PDB file of C-alpha atoms in Angstrom:
ATOM      1  CA  SER A 185      29.392 -21.558  34.917  1.00 72.00           C
ATOM      2  CA  SER A 186      28.030 -17.852  35.343  1.00 81.00           C
ATOM      3  CA  PHE A 187      31.250 -16.515  36.647  1.00 82.00           C
ATOM      4  CA  ARG A 188      32.814 -16.798  32.902  1.00 85.00           C
ATOM      5  CA  LYS A 189      29.642 -16.128  31.595  1.00 86.00           C
ATOM      6  CA  ASN A 190      29.692 -12.937  33.853  1.00 84.00           C
ATOM      7  CA  VAL A 191      32.859 -11.971  34.331  1.00 87.00           C
ATOM      8  CA  LYS A 192      32.591 -10.500  30.294  1.00 86.00           C
ATOM      9  CA  TYR A 193      30.601  -7.957  31.089  1.00 86.00           C
ATOM     10  CA  TYR A 194      31.023  -7.033  34.791  1.00 84.00           C
ATOM     11  CA  GLU A 195      34.404  -6.036  36.850  1.00 86.00           C
ATOM     12  CA  PHE A 196      35.143  -8.799  39.337  1.00 88.00           C
ATOM     13  CA  HIS A 197      37.489  -7.554  42.037  1.00 88.00           C
ATOM     14  CA  GLU A 198      38.445  -9.232  45.479  1.00 88.00           C
ATOM     15  CA  ILE A 199      40.274  -8.583  48.007  1.00 85.00           C
ATOM     16  CA  TYR A 200      42.370 -11.065  50.002  1.00 84.00           C
ATOM     17  CA  LEU A 201      44.133  -9.630  53.291  1.00 81.00           C
ATOM     18  CA  MET A 202      47.929 -10.941  53.062  1.00 84.00           C
ATOM     19  CA  ASP A 203      47.675 -13.647  55.603  1.00 82.00           C
ATOM     20  CA  SER A 204      45.511 -15.726  53.925  1.00 83.00           C
ATOM     21  CA  ILE A 205      47.982 -15.891  50.965  1.00 85.00           C
ATOM     22  CA  CYS A 206      50.683 -16.010  53.363  1.00 84.00           C
ATOM     23  CA  ASN A 207      48.974 -18.920  55.504  1.00 84.00           C
ATOM     24  CA  LEU A 208      48.168 -20.878  52.469  1.00 89.00           C
ATOM     25  CA  ILE A 209      51.868 -20.840  51.069  1.00 87.00           C
ATOM     26  CA  LYS A 210      53.739 -20.980  53.913  1.00 88.00           C
ATOM     27  CA  LYS A 211      51.276 -23.283  56.059  1.00 90.00           C
ATOM     28  CA  ARG A 212      48.958 -24.800  53.326  1.00 91.00           C
ATOM     29  CA  GLU A 213      45.997 -23.811  55.440  1.00 88.00           C
ATOM     30  CA  PHE A 214      42.932 -22.579  53.015  1.00 86.00           C
ATOM     31  CA  TYR A 215      40.185 -21.638  54.371  1.00 79.00           C
ATOM     32  CA  LEU A 216      37.399 -23.192  52.799  1.00 77.00           C
ATOM     33  CA  TYR A 217      33.643 -21.483  53.051  1.00 72.00           C
ATOM     34  CA  TYR A 218      30.919 -23.486  52.767  1.00 70.00           C
ATOM     35  CA  TYR A 219      27.084 -23.701  54.292  1.00 67.00           C
ATOM     36  CA  ALA A 220      28.052 -24.463  57.429  1.00 67.00           C
ATOM     37  CA  GLY A 221      30.747 -21.572  57.692  1.00 65.00           C
ATOM     38  CA  ILE A 222      34.177 -22.068  57.673  1.00 70.00           C
ATOM     39  CA  LYS A 223      36.830 -24.894  57.191  1.00 78.00           C
ATOM     40  CA  LYS A 224      40.783 -24.611  58.081  1.00 83.00           C
ATOM     41  CA  ILE A 225      41.966 -27.207  55.329  1.00 90.00           C
ATOM     42  CA  LYS A 226      45.216 -28.503  55.061  1.00 93.00           C
ATOM     43  CA  LEU A 227      46.669 -28.944  51.057  1.00 94.00           C
ATOM     44  CA  GLU A 228      49.394 -31.107  49.009  1.00 94.00           C
ATOM     45  CA  VAL A 229      51.706 -29.090  47.414  1.00 93.00           C
ATOM     46  CA  GLU A 230      50.166 -30.149  43.914  1.00 94.00           C
ATOM     47  CA  ASP A 231      46.712 -28.757  45.328  1.00 94.00           C
ATOM     48  CA  ILE A 232      48.498 -25.281  46.447  1.00 94.00           C
ATOM     49  CA  ILE A 233      50.287 -25.044  42.915  1.00 94.00           C
ATOM     50  CA  GLU A 234      46.796 -25.872  41.029  1.00 95.00           C
ATOM     51  CA  LEU A 235      44.922 -23.250  43.039  1.00 94.00           C
ATOM     52  CA  LEU A 236      47.585 -20.032  42.234  1.00 94.00           C
ATOM     53  CA  GLU A 237      48.157 -21.330  38.590  1.00 96.00           C
ATOM     54  CA  ASN A 238      43.995 -21.266  38.564  1.00 95.00           C
ATOM     55  CA  ILE A 239      43.938 -17.491  40.021  1.00 94.00           C
ATOM     56  CA  ILE A 240      46.565 -17.084  37.177  1.00 96.00           C
ATOM     57  CA  ILE A 241      45.038 -18.350  34.020  1.00 96.00           C
ATOM     58  CA  HIS A 242      41.683 -16.263  35.596  1.00 95.00           C
ATOM     59  CA  LEU A 243      43.721 -12.769  35.763  1.00 96.00           C
ATOM     60  CA  GLU A 244      45.292 -13.150  32.143  1.00 96.00           C
ATOM     61  CA  LEU A 245      42.292 -14.612  30.396  1.00 95.00           C
ATOM     62  CA  TYR A 246      39.897 -12.155  32.029  1.00 95.00           C
ATOM     63  CA  GLU A 247      40.229  -8.789  31.935  1.00 94.00           C
ATOM     64  CA  ASN A 248      37.560  -7.889  34.611  1.00 93.00           C
ATOM     65  CA  TYR A 249      38.682  -9.895  37.160  1.00 93.00           C
ATOM     66  CA  ARG A 250      41.129  -8.202  39.287  1.00 94.00           C
ATOM     67  CA  ILE A 251      42.513  -9.434  42.412  1.00 94.00           C
ATOM     68  CA  SER A 252      44.683  -7.283  45.607  1.00 92.00           C
ATOM     69  CA  PHE A 253      46.621  -8.527  48.673  1.00 87.00           C
ATOM     70  CA  ILE A 254      47.000  -5.945  51.070  1.00 84.00           C
ATOM     71  CA  ALA A 255      48.122  -5.326  54.481  1.00 79.00           C
ATOM     72  CA  ASN A 256      46.139  -7.120  57.283  1.00 70.00           C
ATOM     73  CA  LYS A 257      46.150  -3.882  58.980  1.00 63.00           C
ATOM     74  CA  ALA A 258      44.886  -1.360  56.385  1.00 60.00           C
ATOM     75  CA  GLU A 259      44.117   0.871  58.090  1.00 56.00           C
ATOM     76  CA  TYR A 260      41.375   2.288  55.793  1.00 56.00           C
ATOM     77  CA  LEU A 261      40.154  -1.338  56.086  1.00 59.00           C
ATOM     78  CA  ASP A 262      39.143  -1.442  60.292  1.00 54.00           C
ATOM     79  CA  GLY A 263      36.859  -4.906  61.057  1.00 54.00           C
ATOM     80  CA  PHE A 264      37.997  -5.967  56.916  1.00 56.00           C
ATOM     81  CA  ASP A 265      39.127  -9.584  58.283  1.00 56.00           C
ATOM     82  CA  ASN A 266      36.000 -10.871  59.988  1.00 64.00           C
ATOM     83  CA  PHE A 267      33.648 -10.369  57.394  1.00 67.00           C
ATOM     84  CA  SER A 268      33.159 -10.653  53.517  1.00 72.00           C
ATOM     85  CA  PHE A 269      30.445  -9.628  50.924  1.00 73.00           C
ATOM     86  CA  ILE A 270      29.473 -10.442  47.123  1.00 77.00           C
ATOM     87  CA  LEU A 271      27.564  -7.591  45.189  1.00 80.00           C
ATOM     88  CA  LYS A 272      25.980  -8.817  42.536  1.00 78.00           C
ATOM     89  CA  GLU A 273      25.602  -6.491  39.586  1.00 72.00           C
ATOM     90  CA  ARG A 274      24.939  -4.091  41.946  1.00 75.00           C
ATOM     91  CA  LYS A 275      21.112  -5.410  42.613  1.00 82.00           C
ATOM     92  CA  ALA A 276      22.152  -7.432  45.850  1.00 84.00           C
ATOM     93  CA  LEU A 277      24.432  -7.877  48.645  1.00 80.00           C
ATOM     94  CA  PHE A 278      25.246 -10.954  49.889  1.00 80.00           C
ATOM     95  CA  TYR A 279      27.508  -9.994  53.188  1.00 75.00           C
ATOM     96  CA  GLU A 280      28.187 -12.582  56.116  1.00 73.00           C
ATOM     97  CA  ASN A 281      30.376 -11.811  59.167  1.00 71.00           C
ATOM     98  CA  TYR A 282      32.056 -14.395  60.977  1.00 65.00           C
ATOM     99  CA  ASN A 283      33.269 -15.475  64.567  1.00 64.00           C
ATOM    100  CA  LEU A 284      36.612 -16.325  63.712  1.00 56.00           C
ATOM    101  CA  LYS A 285      36.856 -18.259  67.014  1.00 61.00           C
ATOM    102  CA  GLY A 286      33.819 -20.656  66.205  1.00 57.00           C
ATOM    103  CA  ASN A 287      34.944 -20.655  62.338  1.00 55.00           C
ATOM    104  CA  TYR A 288      31.056 -20.300  61.493  1.00 57.00           C
ATOM    105  CA  PRO A 289      29.231 -17.497  60.508  1.00 54.00           C
ATOM    106  CA  SER A 290      27.841 -15.291  63.390  1.00 65.00           C
ATOM    107  CA  VAL A 291      25.281 -12.956  61.083  1.00 67.00           C
ATOM    108  CA  ILE A 292      24.708 -14.179  57.134  1.00 72.00           C
ATOM    109  CA  VAL A 293      22.143 -11.366  55.336  1.00 77.00           C
ATOM    110  CA  SER A 294      20.713 -11.537  51.518  1.00 85.00           C
ATOM    111  CA  LEU A 295      19.603  -8.178  51.160  1.00 83.00           C
ATOM    112  CA  ASP A 296      18.690  -6.617  47.790  1.00 89.00           C
ATOM    113  CA  GLU A 297      17.433  -2.992  49.164  1.00 87.00           C
ATOM    114  CA  PRO A 298      18.957   0.095  47.114  1.00 89.00           C
ATOM    115  CA  PHE A 299      20.180   1.971  50.135  1.00 90.00           C
ATOM    116  CA  PHE A 300      22.404  -1.154  51.092  1.00 86.00           C
ATOM    117  CA  VAL A 301      23.736  -2.298  47.656  1.00 87.00           C
ATOM    118  CA  ASN A 302      24.561   0.906  47.407  1.00 89.00           C
ATOM    119  CA  ALA A 303      26.179   1.547  50.398  1.00 88.00           C
ATOM    120  CA  TYR A 304      28.797  -1.472  50.251  1.00 84.00           C
ATOM    121  CA  ASN A 305      29.007  -0.590  46.462  1.00 87.00           C
ATOM    122  CA  GLU A 306      30.941   2.608  47.903  1.00 89.00           C
ATOM    123  CA  TYR A 307      32.578   1.116  50.630  1.00 85.00           C
ATOM    124  CA  PHE A 308      34.324  -1.636  48.063  1.00 85.00           C
ATOM    125  CA  GLU A 309      34.771   1.190  45.230  1.00 88.00           C
ATOM    126  CA  ARG A 310      36.224   3.603  48.182  1.00 87.00           C
ATOM    127  CA  ASN A 311      38.546   1.125  49.649  1.00 85.00           C
ATOM    128  CA  TRP A 312      39.622  -0.489  46.178  1.00 89.00           C
ATOM    129  CA  GLN A 313      41.082   2.732  45.316  1.00 90.00           C
ATOM    130  CA  ARG A 314      42.762   3.376  48.423  1.00 87.00           C
ATOM    131  CA  ILE A 315      44.784   0.252  47.891  1.00 88.00           C
ATOM    132  CA  ALA A 316      48.494   0.951  47.178  1.00 89.00           C
ATOM    133  CA  PRO A 317      48.528   0.395  42.915  1.00 91.00           C
ATOM    134  CA  ILE A 318      51.350  -2.122  42.961  1.00 91.00           C
ATOM    135  CA  ASN A 319      48.942  -4.377  45.639  1.00 90.00           C
ATOM    136  CA  LYS A 320      46.391  -4.556  43.294  1.00 92.00           C
ATOM    137  CA  GLU A 321      48.742  -4.343  39.596  1.00 94.00           C
ATOM    138  CA  LYS A 322      47.994  -7.357  37.296  1.00 95.00           C
ATOM    139  CA  THR A 323      51.418  -7.757  36.418  1.00 95.00           C
ATOM    140  CA  GLU A 324      52.627  -7.531  39.667  1.00 94.00           C
ATOM    141  CA  ILE A 325      49.852  -9.748  41.339  1.00 94.00           C
ATOM    142  CA  ILE A 326      51.337 -12.534  38.631  1.00 96.00           C
ATOM    143  CA  SER A 327      54.789 -12.314  39.614  1.00 95.00           C
ATOM    144  CA  PHE A 328      53.853 -12.698  42.954  1.00 92.00           C
ATOM    145  CA  ILE A 329      52.209 -15.383  42.685  1.00 93.00           C
ATOM    146  CA  LYS A 330      54.109 -17.010  39.645  1.00 94.00           C
ATOM    147  CA  ARG A 331      57.457 -16.789  42.719  1.00 93.00           C
ATOM    148  CA  HIS A 332      56.086 -18.558  45.288  1.00 90.00           C
ATOM    149  CA  ILE A 333      54.530 -21.712  42.873  1.00 92.00           C
ATOM    150  CA  ASN A 334      58.088 -21.614  41.532  1.00 90.00           C
ATOM    151  CA  VAL A 335      59.338 -22.029  45.471  1.00 86.00           C
ATOM    152  CA  PHE A 336      56.979 -25.109  45.649  1.00 82.00           C
ATOM    153  CA  LYS A 337      58.466 -25.962  42.695  1.00 81.00           C
ATOM    154  CA  ASP A 338      61.725 -25.929  43.655  1.00 74.00           C
TER     155      ASP A 338
END
């Protein structure tokens, strides 16, 4: 896959709100992003375990792959809970703003204008640096996920 090829050469960071992992674990809810928007689906315990184990595998296997779980009301991420963006090799920006009541994207934009791409890259880097080290440390994230897998298995 392109992820496996690119993660060897480029850093791949993801920030998730704590609610997303809590909803997955406690309510077995997973938000599936697809071309028409977001769909909330219920997962079986086995599917959740497989998903969480795959995250651990990626974290252990790829040095450049990092994730972070942050508080939902992180003061420096005001409004972060209703949009997502992907920066592709610092050359392109894919941005989606969601209407969470309707579960559909209200804005979908793809840009390659350097001004916007650089602005979002700086925004992301600035916010990544503000995240507490424990919330983005691989060993801590892996331990956190393993504890929840063990709860499912018990």
